PDB file of C-alpha atoms in Angstrom:
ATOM      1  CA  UNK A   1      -9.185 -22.193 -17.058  1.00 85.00           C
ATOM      2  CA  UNK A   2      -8.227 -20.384 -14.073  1.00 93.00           C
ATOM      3  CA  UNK A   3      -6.299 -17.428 -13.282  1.00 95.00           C
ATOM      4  CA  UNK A   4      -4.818 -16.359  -9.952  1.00 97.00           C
ATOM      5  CA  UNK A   5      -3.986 -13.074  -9.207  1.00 97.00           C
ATOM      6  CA  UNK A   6      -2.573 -11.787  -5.952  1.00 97.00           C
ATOM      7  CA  UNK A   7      -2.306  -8.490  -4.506  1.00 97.00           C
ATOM      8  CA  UNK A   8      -1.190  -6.753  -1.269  1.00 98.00           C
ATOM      9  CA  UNK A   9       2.319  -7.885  -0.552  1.00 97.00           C
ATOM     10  CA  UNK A  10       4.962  -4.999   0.709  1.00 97.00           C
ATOM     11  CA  UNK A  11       7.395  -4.243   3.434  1.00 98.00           C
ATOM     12  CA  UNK A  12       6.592  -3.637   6.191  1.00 98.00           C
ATOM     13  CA  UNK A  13       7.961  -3.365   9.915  1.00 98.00           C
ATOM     14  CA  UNK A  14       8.187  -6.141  12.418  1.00 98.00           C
ATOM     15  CA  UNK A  15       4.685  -6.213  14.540  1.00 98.00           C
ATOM     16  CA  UNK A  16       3.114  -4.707  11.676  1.00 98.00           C
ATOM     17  CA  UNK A  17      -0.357  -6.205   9.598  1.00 98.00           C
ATOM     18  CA  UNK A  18      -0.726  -6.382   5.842  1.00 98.00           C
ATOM     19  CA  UNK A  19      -3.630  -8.115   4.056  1.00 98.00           C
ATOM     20  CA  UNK A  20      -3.176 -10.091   0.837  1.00 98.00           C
ATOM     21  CA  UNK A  21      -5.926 -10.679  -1.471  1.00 98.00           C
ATOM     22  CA  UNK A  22      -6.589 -13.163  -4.405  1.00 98.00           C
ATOM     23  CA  UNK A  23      -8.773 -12.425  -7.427  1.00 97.00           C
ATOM     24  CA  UNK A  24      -9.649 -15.482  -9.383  1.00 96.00           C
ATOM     25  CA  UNK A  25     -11.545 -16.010 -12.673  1.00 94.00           C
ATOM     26  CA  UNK A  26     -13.116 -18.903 -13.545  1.00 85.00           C
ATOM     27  CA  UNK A  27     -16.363 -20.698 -12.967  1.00 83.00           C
ATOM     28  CA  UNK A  28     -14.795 -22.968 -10.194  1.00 88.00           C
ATOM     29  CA  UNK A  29     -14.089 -20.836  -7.013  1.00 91.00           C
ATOM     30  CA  UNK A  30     -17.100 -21.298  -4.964  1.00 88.00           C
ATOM     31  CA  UNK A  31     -16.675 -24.928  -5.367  1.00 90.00           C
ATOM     32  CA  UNK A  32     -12.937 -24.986  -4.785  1.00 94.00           C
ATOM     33  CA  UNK A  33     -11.029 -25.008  -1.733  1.00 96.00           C
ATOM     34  CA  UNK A  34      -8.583 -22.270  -1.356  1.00 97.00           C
ATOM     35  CA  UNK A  35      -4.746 -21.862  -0.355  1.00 98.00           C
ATOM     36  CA  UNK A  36      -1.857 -19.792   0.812  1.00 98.00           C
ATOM     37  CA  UNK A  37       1.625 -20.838   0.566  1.00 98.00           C
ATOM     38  CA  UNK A  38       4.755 -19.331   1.077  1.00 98.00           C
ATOM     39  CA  UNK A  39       8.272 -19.264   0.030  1.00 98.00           C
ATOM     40  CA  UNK A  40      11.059 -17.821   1.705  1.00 97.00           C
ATOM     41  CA  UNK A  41      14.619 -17.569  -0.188  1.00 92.00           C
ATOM     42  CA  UNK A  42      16.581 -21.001  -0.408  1.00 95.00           C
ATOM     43  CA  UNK A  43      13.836 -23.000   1.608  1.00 97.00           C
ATOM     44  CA  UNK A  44      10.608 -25.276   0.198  1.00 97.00           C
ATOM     45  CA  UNK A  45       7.117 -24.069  -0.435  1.00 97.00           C
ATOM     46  CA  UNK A  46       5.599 -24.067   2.583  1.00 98.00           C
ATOM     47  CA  UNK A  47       1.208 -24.253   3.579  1.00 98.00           C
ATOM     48  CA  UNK A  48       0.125 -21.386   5.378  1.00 98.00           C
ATOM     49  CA  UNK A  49      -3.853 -21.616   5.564  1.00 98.00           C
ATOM     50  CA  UNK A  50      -7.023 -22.903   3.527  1.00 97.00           C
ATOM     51  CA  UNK A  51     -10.793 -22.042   3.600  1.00 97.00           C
ATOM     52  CA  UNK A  52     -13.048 -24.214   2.540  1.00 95.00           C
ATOM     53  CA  UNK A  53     -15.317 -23.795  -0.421  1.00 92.00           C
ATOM     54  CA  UNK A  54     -17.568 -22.845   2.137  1.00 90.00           C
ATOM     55  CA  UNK A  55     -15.717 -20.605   4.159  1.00 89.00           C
ATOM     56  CA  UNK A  56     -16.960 -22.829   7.404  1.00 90.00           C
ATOM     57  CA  UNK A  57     -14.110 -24.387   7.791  1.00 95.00           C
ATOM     58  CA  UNK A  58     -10.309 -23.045   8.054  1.00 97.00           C
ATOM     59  CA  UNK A  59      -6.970 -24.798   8.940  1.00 97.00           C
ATOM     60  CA  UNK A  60      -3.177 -22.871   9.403  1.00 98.00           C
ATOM     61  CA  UNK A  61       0.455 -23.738  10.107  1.00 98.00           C
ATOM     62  CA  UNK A  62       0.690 -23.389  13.944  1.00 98.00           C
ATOM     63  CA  UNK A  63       3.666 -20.627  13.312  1.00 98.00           C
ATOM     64  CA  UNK A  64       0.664 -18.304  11.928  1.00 98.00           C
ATOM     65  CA  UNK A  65      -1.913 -19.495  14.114  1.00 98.00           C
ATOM     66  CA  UNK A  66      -3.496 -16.624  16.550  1.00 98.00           C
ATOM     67  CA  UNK A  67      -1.931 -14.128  14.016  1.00 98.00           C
ATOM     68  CA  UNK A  68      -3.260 -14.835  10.267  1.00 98.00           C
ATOM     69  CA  UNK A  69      -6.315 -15.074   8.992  1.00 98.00           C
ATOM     70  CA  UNK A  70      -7.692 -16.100   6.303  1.00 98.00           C
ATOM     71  CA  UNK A  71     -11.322 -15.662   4.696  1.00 98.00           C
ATOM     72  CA  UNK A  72     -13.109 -15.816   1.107  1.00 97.00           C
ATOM     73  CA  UNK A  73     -15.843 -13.857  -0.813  1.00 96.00           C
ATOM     74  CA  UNK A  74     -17.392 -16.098  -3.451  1.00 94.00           C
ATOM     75  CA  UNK A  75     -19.477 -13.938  -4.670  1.00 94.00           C
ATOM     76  CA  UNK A  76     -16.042 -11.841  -5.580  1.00 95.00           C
ATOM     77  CA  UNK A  77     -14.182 -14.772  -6.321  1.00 96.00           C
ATOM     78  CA  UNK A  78     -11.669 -13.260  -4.007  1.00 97.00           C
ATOM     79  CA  UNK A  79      -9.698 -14.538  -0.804  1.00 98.00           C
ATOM     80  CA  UNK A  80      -8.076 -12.815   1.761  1.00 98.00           C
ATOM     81  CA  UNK A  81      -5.136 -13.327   4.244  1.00 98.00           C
ATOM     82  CA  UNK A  82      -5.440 -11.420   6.979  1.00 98.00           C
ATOM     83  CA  UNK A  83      -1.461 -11.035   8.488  1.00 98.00           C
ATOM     84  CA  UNK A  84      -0.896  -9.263  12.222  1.00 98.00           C
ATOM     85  CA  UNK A  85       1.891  -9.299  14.431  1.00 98.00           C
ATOM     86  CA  UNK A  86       4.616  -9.906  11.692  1.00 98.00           C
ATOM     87  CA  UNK A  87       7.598 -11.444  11.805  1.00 98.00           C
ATOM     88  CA  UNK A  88      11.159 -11.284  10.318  1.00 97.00           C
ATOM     89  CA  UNK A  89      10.552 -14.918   9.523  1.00 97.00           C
ATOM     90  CA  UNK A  90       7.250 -14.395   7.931  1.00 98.00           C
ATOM     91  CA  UNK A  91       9.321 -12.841   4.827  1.00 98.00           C
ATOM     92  CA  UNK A  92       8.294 -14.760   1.642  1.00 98.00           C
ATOM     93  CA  UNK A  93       6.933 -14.788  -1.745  1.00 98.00           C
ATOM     94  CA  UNK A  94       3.248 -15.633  -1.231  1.00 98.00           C
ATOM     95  CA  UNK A  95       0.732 -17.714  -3.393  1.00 98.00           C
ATOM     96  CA  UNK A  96      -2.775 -18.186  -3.424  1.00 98.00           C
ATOM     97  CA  UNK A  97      -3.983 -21.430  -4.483  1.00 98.00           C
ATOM     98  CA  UNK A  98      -7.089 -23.212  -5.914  1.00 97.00           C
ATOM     99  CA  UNK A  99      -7.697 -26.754  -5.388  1.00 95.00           C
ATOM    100  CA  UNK A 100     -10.501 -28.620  -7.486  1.00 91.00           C
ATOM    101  CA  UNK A 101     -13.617 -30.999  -6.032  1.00 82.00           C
ATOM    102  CA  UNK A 102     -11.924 -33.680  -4.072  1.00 77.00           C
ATOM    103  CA  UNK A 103      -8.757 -33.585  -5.207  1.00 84.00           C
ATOM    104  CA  UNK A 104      -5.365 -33.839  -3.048  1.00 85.00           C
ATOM    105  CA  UNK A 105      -3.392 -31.432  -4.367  1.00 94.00           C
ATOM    106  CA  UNK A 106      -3.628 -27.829  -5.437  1.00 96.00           C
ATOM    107  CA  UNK A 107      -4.529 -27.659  -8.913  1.00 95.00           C
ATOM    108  CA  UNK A 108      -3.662 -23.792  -9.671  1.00 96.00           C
ATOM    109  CA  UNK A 109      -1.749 -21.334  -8.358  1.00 97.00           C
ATOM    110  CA  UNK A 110      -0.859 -17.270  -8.535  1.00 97.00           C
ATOM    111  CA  UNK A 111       2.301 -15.832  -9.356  1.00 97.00           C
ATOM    112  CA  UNK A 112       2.825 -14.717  -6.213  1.00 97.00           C
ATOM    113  CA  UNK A 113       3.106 -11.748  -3.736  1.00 98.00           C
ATOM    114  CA  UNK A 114       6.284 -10.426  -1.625  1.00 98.00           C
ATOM    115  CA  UNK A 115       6.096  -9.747   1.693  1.00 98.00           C
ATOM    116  CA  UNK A 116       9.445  -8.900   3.457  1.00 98.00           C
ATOM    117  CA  UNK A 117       9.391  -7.614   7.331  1.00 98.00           C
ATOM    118  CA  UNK A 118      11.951  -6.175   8.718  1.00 97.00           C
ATOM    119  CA  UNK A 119      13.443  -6.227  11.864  1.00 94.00           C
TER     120      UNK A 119
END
């Protein structure tokens, strides 16, 4: 099994940087690619960024692009998401998610983080 565990979230003012973090346990990590999604109140889950199992390769919503980053440690089983330059639309519960081998679709996730910015 796998557990998820997010950190990190808070208020915090428009134009202002706060870095999430995701502990997971598990055998799978290094092998796994890794998420961040994000859910504001009364709208969908919505991708963020992923990493690679590798950490070579990286990919981001273009609303986060230039601002977020996002990065892994395998050998702490932990990934990171870098977040500058908030928004007031960046405000959303955040979750880190694992997704096994080749699959398509995200196979774990964490229980989430809440970031709010305000304006």
């Amino acid at each position: 099994q796998v557990q998820l565990v997010e950190s990190g979230g808070g208020l915090v003012q428009a134009g202002g940087s706060l870095r999430l973090s995701c502990a997971a346990s598990g055998r799978t990590f290094s092998r796994s690619t890794m998420g961040w999604f994000r859910q504001a109140p009364g709208k969908e889950r919505e991708f963020v960024a992923a990493i690679s199992w590798s950490g070579g390769g990286t990919n981001y919503r273009d609303s986060v692009k230039g601002r977020f980053t996002i990065s892994r440690d395998n050998a702490k089983s932990t990934v990171h998401l870098e977040m500058k330059s908030l928004k007031p639309e960046d405000t959303a519960v955040y979750y880190c998610a694992l997704r096994l081998g080749g699959n398509v679709a995200y196979d774990y996730w964490g229980q989430g983080t809440q970031v709010t910015v305000s304006s």
